[in-house]
XYZ file of C-alpha atoms in Angstrom:
551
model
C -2.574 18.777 -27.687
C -1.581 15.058 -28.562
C -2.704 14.324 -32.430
C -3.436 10.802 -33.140
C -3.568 8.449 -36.640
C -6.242 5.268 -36.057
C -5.885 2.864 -39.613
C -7.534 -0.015 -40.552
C -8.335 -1.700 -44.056
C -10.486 -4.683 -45.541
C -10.462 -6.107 -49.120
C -12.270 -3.165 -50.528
C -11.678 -0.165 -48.586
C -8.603 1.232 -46.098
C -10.212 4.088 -43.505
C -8.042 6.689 -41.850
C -9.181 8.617 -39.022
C -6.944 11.650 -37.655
C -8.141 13.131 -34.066
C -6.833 15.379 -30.961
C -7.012 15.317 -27.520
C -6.753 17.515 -24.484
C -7.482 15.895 -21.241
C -8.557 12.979 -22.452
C -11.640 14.388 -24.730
C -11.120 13.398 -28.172
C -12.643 15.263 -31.057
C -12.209 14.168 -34.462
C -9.900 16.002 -37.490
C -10.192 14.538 -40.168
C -11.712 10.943 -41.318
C -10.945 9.595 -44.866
C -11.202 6.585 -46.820
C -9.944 5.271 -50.180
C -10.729 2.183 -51.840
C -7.564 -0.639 -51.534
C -5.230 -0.318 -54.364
C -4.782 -3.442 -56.463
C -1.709 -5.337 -56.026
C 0.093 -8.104 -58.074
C -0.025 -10.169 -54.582
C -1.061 -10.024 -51.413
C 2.453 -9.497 -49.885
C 2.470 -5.713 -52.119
C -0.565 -4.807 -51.182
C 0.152 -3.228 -47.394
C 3.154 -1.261 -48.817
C 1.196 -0.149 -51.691
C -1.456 1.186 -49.328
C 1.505 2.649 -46.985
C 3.042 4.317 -49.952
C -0.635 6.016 -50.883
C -0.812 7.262 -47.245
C 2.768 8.468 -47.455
C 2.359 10.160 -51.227
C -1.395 11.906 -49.550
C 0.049 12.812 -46.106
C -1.224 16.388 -46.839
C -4.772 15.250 -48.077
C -5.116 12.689 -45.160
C -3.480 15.649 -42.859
C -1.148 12.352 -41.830
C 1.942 13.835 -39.745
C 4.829 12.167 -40.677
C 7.215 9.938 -37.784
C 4.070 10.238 -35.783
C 2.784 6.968 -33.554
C -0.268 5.050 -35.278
C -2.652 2.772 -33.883
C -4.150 -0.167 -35.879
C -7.507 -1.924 -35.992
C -7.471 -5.445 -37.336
C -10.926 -7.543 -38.049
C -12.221 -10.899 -36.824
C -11.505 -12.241 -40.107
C -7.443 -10.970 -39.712
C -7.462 -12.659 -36.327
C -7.863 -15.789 -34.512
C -10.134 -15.953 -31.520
C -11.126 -18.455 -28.424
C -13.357 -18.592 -25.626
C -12.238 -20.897 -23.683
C -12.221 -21.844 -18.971
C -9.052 -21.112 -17.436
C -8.989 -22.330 -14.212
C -8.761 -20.295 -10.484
C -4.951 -18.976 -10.721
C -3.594 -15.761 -9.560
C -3.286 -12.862 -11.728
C 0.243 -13.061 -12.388
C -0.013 -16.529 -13.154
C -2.887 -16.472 -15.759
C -0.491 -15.763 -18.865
C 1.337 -19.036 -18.641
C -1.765 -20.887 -18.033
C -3.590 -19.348 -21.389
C -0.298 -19.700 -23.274
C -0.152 -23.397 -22.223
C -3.951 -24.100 -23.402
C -3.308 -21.682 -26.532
C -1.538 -24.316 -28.673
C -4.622 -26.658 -27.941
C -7.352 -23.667 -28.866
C -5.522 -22.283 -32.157
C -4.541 -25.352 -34.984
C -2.401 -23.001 -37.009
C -1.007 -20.988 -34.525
C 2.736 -21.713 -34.097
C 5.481 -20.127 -31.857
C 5.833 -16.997 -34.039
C 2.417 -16.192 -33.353
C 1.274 -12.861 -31.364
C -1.043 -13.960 -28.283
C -3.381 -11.837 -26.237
C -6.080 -12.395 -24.020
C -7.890 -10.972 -21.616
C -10.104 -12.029 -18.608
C -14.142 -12.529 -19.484
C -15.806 -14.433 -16.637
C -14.520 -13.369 -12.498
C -15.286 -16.177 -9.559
C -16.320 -14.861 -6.362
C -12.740 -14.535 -5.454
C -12.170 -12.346 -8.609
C -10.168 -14.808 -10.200
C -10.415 -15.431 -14.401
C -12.974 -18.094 -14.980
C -12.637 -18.109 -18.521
C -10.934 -15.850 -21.018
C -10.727 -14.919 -24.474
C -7.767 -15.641 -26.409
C -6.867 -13.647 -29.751
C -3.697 -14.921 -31.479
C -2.273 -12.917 -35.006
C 0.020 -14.315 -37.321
C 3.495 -13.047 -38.591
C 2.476 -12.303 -41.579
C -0.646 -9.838 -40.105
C 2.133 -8.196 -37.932
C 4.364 -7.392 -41.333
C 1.296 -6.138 -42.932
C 1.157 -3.685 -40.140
C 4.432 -3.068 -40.704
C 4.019 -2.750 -44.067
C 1.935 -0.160 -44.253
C 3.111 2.194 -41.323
C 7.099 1.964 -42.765
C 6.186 4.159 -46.025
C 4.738 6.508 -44.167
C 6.682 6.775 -41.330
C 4.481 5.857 -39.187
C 5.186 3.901 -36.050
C 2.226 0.998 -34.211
C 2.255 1.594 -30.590
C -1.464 -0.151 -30.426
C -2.694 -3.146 -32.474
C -6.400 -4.437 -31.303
C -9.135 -6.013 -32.229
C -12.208 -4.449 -34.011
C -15.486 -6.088 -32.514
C -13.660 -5.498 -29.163
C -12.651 -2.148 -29.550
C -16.863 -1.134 -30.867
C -17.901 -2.939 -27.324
C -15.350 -1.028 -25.660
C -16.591 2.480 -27.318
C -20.553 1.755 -26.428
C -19.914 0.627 -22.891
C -17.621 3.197 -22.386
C -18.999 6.299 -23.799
C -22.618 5.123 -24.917
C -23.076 3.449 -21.262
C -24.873 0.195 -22.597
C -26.133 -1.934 -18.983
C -28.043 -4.524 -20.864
C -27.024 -6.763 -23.323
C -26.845 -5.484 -26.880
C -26.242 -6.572 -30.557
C -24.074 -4.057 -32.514
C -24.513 -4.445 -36.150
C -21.341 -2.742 -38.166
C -21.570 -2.765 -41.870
C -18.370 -2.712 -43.365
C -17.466 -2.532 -46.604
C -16.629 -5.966 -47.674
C -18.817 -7.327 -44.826
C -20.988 -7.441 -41.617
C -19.812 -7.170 -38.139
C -22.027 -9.014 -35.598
C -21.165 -8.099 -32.194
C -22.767 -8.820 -28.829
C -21.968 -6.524 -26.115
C -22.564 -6.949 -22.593
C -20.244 -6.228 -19.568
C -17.932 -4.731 -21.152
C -17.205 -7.973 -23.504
C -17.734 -9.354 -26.452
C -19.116 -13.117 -25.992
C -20.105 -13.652 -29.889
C -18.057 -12.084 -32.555
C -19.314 -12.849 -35.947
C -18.478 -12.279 -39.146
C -20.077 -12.157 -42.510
C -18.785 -11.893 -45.604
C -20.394 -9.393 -48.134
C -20.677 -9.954 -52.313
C -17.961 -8.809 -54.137
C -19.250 -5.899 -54.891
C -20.142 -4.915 -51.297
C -23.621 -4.576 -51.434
C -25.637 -6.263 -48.888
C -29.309 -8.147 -48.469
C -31.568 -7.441 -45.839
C -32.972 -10.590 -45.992
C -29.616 -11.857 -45.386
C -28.436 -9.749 -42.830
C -31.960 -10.442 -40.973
C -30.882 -14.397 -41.082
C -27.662 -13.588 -39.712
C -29.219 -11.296 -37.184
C -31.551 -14.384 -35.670
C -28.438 -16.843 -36.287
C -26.323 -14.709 -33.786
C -29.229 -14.372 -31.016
C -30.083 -17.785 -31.193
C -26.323 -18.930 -30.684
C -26.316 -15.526 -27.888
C -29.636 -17.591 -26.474
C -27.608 -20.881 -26.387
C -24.419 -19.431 -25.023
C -25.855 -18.827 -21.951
C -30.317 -18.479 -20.571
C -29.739 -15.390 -18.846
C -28.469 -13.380 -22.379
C -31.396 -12.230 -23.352
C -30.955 -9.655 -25.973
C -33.518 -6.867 -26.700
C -31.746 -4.167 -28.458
C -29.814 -3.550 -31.708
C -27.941 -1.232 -32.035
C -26.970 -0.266 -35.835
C -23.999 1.465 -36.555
C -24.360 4.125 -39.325
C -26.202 7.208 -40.204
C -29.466 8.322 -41.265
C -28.594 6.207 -44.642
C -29.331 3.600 -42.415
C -33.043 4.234 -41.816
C -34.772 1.466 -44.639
C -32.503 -0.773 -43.176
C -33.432 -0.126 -39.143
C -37.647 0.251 -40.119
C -37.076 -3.578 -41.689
C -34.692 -5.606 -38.537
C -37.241 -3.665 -36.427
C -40.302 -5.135 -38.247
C -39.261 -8.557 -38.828
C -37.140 -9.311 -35.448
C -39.095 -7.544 -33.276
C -37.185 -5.596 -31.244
C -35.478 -1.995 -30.535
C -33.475 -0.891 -33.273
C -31.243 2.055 -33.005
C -28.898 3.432 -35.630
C -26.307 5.088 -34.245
C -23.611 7.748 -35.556
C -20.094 6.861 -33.393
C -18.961 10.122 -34.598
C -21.720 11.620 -31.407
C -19.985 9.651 -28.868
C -16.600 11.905 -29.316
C -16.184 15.163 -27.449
C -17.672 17.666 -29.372
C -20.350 15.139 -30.921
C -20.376 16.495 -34.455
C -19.646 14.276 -37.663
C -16.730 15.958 -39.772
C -17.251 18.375 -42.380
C -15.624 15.793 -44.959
C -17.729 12.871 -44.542
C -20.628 13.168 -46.556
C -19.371 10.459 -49.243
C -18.490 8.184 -46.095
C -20.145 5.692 -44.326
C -19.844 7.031 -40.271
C -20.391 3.574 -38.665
C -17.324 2.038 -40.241
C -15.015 4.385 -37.500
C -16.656 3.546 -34.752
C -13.544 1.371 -33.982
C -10.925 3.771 -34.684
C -12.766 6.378 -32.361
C -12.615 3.640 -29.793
C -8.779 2.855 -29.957
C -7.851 6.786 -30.360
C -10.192 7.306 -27.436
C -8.783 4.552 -25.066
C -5.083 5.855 -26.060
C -6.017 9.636 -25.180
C -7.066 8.089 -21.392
C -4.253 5.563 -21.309
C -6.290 2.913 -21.314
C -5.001 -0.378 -22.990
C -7.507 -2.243 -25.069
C -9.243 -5.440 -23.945
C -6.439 -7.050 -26.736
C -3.338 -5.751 -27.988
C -1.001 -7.457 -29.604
C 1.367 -4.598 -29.611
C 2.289 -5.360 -25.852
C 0.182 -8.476 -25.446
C -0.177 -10.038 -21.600
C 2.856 -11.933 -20.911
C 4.724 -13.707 -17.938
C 7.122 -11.461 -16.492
C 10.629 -12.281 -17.571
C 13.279 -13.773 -15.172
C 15.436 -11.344 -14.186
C 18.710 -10.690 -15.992
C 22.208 -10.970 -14.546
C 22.628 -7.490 -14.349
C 19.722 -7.393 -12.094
C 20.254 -10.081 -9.612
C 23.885 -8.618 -8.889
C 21.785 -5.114 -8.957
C 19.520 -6.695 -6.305
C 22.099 -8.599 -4.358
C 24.171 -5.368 -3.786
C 21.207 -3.280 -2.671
C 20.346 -6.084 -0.332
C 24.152 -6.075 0.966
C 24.096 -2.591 1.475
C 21.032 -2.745 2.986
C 22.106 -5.246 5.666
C 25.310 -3.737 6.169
C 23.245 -0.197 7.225
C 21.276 -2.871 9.784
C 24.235 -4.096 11.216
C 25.640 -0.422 11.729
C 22.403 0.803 12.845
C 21.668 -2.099 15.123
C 25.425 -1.476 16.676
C 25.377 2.347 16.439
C 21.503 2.902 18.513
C 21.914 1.040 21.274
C 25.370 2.371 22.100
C 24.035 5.598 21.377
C 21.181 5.001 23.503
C 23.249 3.298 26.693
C 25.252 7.000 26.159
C 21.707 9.073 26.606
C 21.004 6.947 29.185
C 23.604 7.243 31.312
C 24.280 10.682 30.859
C 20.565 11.072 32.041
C 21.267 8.540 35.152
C 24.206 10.733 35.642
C 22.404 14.175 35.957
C 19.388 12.544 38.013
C 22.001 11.180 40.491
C 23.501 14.440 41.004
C 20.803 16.452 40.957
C 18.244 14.359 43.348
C 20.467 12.531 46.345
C 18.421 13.834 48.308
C 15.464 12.484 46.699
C 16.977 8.743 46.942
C 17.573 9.538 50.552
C 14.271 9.731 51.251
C 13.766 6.763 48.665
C 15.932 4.589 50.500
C 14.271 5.905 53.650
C 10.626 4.307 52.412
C 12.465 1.127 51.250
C 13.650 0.273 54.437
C 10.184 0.847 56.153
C 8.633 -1.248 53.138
C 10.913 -4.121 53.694
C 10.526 -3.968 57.700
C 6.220 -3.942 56.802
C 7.083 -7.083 54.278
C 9.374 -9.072 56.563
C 6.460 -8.732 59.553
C 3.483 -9.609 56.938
C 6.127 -12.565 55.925
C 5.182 -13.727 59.579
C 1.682 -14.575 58.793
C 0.018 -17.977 58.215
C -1.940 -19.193 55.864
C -5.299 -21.183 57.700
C -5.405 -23.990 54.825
C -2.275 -24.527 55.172
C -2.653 -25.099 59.371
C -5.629 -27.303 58.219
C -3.967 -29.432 55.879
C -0.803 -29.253 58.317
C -3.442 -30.464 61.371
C -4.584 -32.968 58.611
C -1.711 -34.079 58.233
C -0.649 -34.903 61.462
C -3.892 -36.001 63.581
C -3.938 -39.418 64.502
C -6.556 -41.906 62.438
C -10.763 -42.064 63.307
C -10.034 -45.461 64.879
C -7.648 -43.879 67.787
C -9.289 -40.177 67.896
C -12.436 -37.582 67.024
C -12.662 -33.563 67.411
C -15.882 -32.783 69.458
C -15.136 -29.538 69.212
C -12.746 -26.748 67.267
C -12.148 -23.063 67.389
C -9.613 -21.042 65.765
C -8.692 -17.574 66.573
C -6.453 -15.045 65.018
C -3.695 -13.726 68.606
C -3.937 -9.993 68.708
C -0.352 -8.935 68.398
C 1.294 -5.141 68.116
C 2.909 -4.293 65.276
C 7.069 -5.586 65.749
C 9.218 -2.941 63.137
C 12.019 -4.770 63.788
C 10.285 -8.553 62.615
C 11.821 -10.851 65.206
C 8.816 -11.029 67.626
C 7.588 -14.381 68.657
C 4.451 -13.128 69.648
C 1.951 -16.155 68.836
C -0.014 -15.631 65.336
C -2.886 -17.744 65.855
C -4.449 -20.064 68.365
C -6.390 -23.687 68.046
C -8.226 -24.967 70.871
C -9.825 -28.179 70.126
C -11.923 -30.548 72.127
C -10.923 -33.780 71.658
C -11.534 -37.653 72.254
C -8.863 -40.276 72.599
C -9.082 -44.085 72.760
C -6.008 -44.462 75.464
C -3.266 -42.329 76.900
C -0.619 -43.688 74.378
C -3.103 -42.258 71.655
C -2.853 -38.047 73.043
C 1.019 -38.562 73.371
C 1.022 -39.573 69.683
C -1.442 -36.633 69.152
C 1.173 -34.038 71.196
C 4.026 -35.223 69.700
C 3.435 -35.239 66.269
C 1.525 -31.585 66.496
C 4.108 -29.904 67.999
C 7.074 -28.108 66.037
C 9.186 -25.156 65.653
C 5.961 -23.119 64.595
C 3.711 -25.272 66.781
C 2.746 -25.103 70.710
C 0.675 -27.630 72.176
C -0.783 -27.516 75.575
C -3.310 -30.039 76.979
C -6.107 -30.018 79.616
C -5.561 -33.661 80.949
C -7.666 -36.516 80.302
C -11.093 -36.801 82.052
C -12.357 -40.210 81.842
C -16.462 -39.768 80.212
C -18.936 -42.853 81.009
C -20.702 -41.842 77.518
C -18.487 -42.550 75.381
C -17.420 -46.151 74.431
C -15.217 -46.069 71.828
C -13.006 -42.845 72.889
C -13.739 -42.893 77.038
C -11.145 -40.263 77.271
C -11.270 -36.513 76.677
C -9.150 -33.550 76.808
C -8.847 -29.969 75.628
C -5.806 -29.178 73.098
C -4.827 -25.389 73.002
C -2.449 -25.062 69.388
C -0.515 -21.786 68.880
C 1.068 -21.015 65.543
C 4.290 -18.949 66.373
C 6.187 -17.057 63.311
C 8.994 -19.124 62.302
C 9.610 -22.113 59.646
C 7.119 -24.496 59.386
C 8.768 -28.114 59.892
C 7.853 -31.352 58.190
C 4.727 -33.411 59.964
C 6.231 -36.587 61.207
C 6.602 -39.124 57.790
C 4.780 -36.640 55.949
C 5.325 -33.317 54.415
C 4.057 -30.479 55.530
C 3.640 -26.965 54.041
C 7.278 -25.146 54.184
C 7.399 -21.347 54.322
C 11.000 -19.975 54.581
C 12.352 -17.241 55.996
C 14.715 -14.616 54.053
C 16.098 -13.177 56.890
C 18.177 -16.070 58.951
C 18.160 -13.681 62.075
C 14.579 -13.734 62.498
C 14.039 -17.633 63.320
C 11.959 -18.129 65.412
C 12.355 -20.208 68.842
C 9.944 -23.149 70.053
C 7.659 -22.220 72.849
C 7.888 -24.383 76.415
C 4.611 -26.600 76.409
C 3.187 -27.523 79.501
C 1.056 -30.901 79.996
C -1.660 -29.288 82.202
C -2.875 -25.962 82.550
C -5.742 -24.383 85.295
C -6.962 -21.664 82.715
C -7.570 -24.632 79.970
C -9.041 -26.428 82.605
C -11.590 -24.087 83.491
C -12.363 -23.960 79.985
C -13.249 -27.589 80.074
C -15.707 -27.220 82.637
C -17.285 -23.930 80.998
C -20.635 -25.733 79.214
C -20.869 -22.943 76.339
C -17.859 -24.529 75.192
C -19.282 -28.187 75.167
C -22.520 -27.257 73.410
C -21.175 -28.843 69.788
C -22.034 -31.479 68.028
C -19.096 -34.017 67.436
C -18.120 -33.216 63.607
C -15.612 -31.048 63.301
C -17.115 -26.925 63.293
C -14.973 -24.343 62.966
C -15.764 -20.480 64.233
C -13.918 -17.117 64.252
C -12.630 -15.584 67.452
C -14.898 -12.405 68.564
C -11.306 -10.610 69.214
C -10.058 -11.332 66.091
C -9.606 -8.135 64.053
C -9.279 -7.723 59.619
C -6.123 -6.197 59.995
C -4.271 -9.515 61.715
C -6.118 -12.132 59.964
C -4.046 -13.344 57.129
């Protein structure tokens, strides 16, 4: 069970508030308070009121060399609001300390600084923030009083911060709230909403600490009309006032004259068990409600919204020591690369070969058979290599047919030559056929036509010419039978053609004889079905063709 010592004084009164905690429940021990010893300065007054707490360890049930947290009050501390702009969260420390000097007049570099984020953009970046800075001279008042009594400050925050912190936490406040917190030598004015603290005010009390409604109710509309200013949508509605049932004249009167919900609350409910301590019937129960908030955010390791104990800071550089620490683990860690990146594939290659090695002797048999298909697979690709493509014929035709002015195509039919299958790939068997009806100006004209038509790939046969009496322009006509042989295709005469070469030299192809005049073409000429076209250019599939040899 971790035991915890929460301290905090003002000008009239130092509080003391002992708890435990077991799984992060905290239920109160002991709560005390004494007024502040007089002192010939203020410098001897914290180690006058250490010395007390040292000499009344037993009273207070104080352990000695124990850890002690501290609650300071708006009036020990120096706080801003103030925009940040959109910076990362690592980067938000050197832009607050850089607008801190600017904020605080008297602050100097000896200074303790805080902050912590109020307002989030869309992008969850800090928007504004609030800045709480603490002199030296605070910090060896701390000091001051936790040396007597061996007592050591792990957590130094902020009192109005550390009573939002309790209600949102443990009283779950969702609207926006005004906590009142009657000290002893003062009044605490705290909004609360979202887990912040917008307005923090302070006011200070008569000497001898008693306090005026009528001047608390002033104070009360002064901080919701600067809550109201602050921002339109903080509309407050609530009050909450810290205290007991002492409290009551004062709650029945805010609630009559400000018109709104007034609720005195005991802080001493919002710990575990929810029971005030035996020994507080001289004390006043709101005044802890800010140690019971910094005992219970240290029992859940939470930090406070501002500590100055370990306040928000830039990282540091790192040291020497470091970067050579770094550097060598980076060596290292390159050198294990370079090992592993040498050692796996080597290691890998080895598997692999020893597997290649055991498949080999284990399946020759199996790459017989392999070898076996290969060979039948390259005999099917070298005879499929054969085949033509029929835009490239046309563009090759194209390519090659004399000009409109000297010639015209009445009529054209392409066929695909049935052909048996060749395993060995050296047939010469003719792939496809042209036959093409076609009108010439002169005799000089279908010698042009032959000639530059015919080629390694290429056959050309001809009918003859037959002179027509229709025909003006092109009086001469004559059937042209094309065959496309397997082979290379050779360049058109002053063009270029479409080139398909052979990888297998021992499969060229030879050039078929041509013959000028033929009877079989002839009697084509004179069948009619064959002269029913019109005179552009048609082009029609062979009824013998067949799927399998049309490319």
């Amino acid at each position: 069970m971790a035991k915890y010592i929460a301290i905090e004084w003002d000008s009239l009164e130092v509080r003391v508030l002992v708890a435990s905690s077991r799984g992060g429940n905290v239920g109160v021990d002991h709560a005390a308070a004494f007024p502040t010893p007089e002192a010939n300065s203020p410098q001897e007054l914290p180690s006058i009121i250490g010395q007390y707490i040292a000499d009344n360890a037993k009273m207070l049930q104080v352990p000695a060399n124990s850890n002690c947290l501290i609650a300071l009050g708006r009036g020990q501390v120096e706080a801003r609001t103030f925009d940040v702009p959109p910076v990362p969260t690592d980067e938000l420390p050197v832009i607050v300390e850089m607008q801190a000097p600017q904020q605080f007049s008297q602050m100097t570099e000896e200074w303790t600084l805080d902050f912590y984020p109020q307002q989030l953009d869309d992008d969850l970046q800090a928007s504004s923030v609030l800045a709480a800075a603490v002199s030296p001279d605070t910090i060896a008042d701390v000091i001051g009083i936790c040396g007597p009594a061996g007592l050591t400050p792990t957590r130094i925050s902020l009192r109005p911060l550390l009573t939002a912190a309790l209600l949102c936490d443990r009283y779950a406040i969702a609207e926006p709230i005004l906590a009142v917190d009657i000290l002893a030598d003062q009044i605490e004015l705290t909004v609360v909403h979202d887990h912040s603290a917008p307005i923090m005010r302070t006011v200070q009390l008569p000497a001898s600490g008693v306090h005026n409604t009528e001047n608390i109710i002033s104070e009360i509309k002064r901080t919701l009309a600067s809550a109201s200013h602050l921002n339109d949508t903080l509309e407050i509605e609530k009050l909450i006032l810290l205290g007991d049932t002492d409290e009551s004249d004062l709650s029945e009167a805010l609630a009559k004259d400000l018109k709104l919900e007034v609720e005195v609350l005991n802080p001493f409910t919002l710990t575990h068990n929810g029971a005030t301590p035996k020994n507080t019937d001289n004390l006043h129960c709101g005044r802890y409600a800010s140690l019971i908030a910094i005992i219970d955010a240290a029992a859940n390791e939470h930090r406070p919204a501002i500590d100055f104990s370990n306040p928000r800071k830039t990282p540091p550089p790192p040291s020497v020591t470091e970067k050579h620490g770094r550097t060598a683990i980076l060596t290292a860690a390159v050198i294990m690369l370079l090992i592993l990146a040498l050692y796996l594939p080597i290691r890998s290659r080895s598997l692999e070969l020893a597997s290649m090695n055991a498949d080999i002797e284990a399946g020759k048999a199996f790459l017989e058979r392999q070898e076996e298909l290969v060979t039948k697979d390259l005999i099917i690709t070298k005879y499929q290599g054969k085949t033509k493509n029929w835009l490239d014929q046309l563009v090759y035709l194209c390519q090659t047919f004399p000009n409109s002015d000297d010639a015209i195509v009445a009529d054209f039919r392409a066929n695909t030559e049935a052909r048996a299958f060749d395993p060995t790939g050296q047939s010469n068997a003719p792939l496809w056929s042209i036959a093409m009806e076609v009108a010439v100006r002169d005799y000089g004209v279908l010698k042009t036509l032959e000639d530059s038509v015919r080629s390694n790939v290429h056959t050309i046969q001809s009918s003859g010419l037959s002179k027509t009496e229709e025909a003006v322009r092109y009086p001469w006509l004559t059937r042209e039978v094309i065959r496309i042989m397997p082979g290379v295709v050779a360049d058109a005469p002053e063009q270029s053609s479409i080139v398909e070469q052979e990888s297998d030299p021992n499969n060229a192809a030879s050039e078929t004889p041509v013959s000028t005049a033929n009877t079989d073409d002839q009697a084509e000429r004179s069948d009619p079905s064959a002269n029913d076209v019109e005179p552009d250019t048609t082009v029609s599939d062979s009824e013998t063709a067949t799927p399998e040899e049309t490319n």
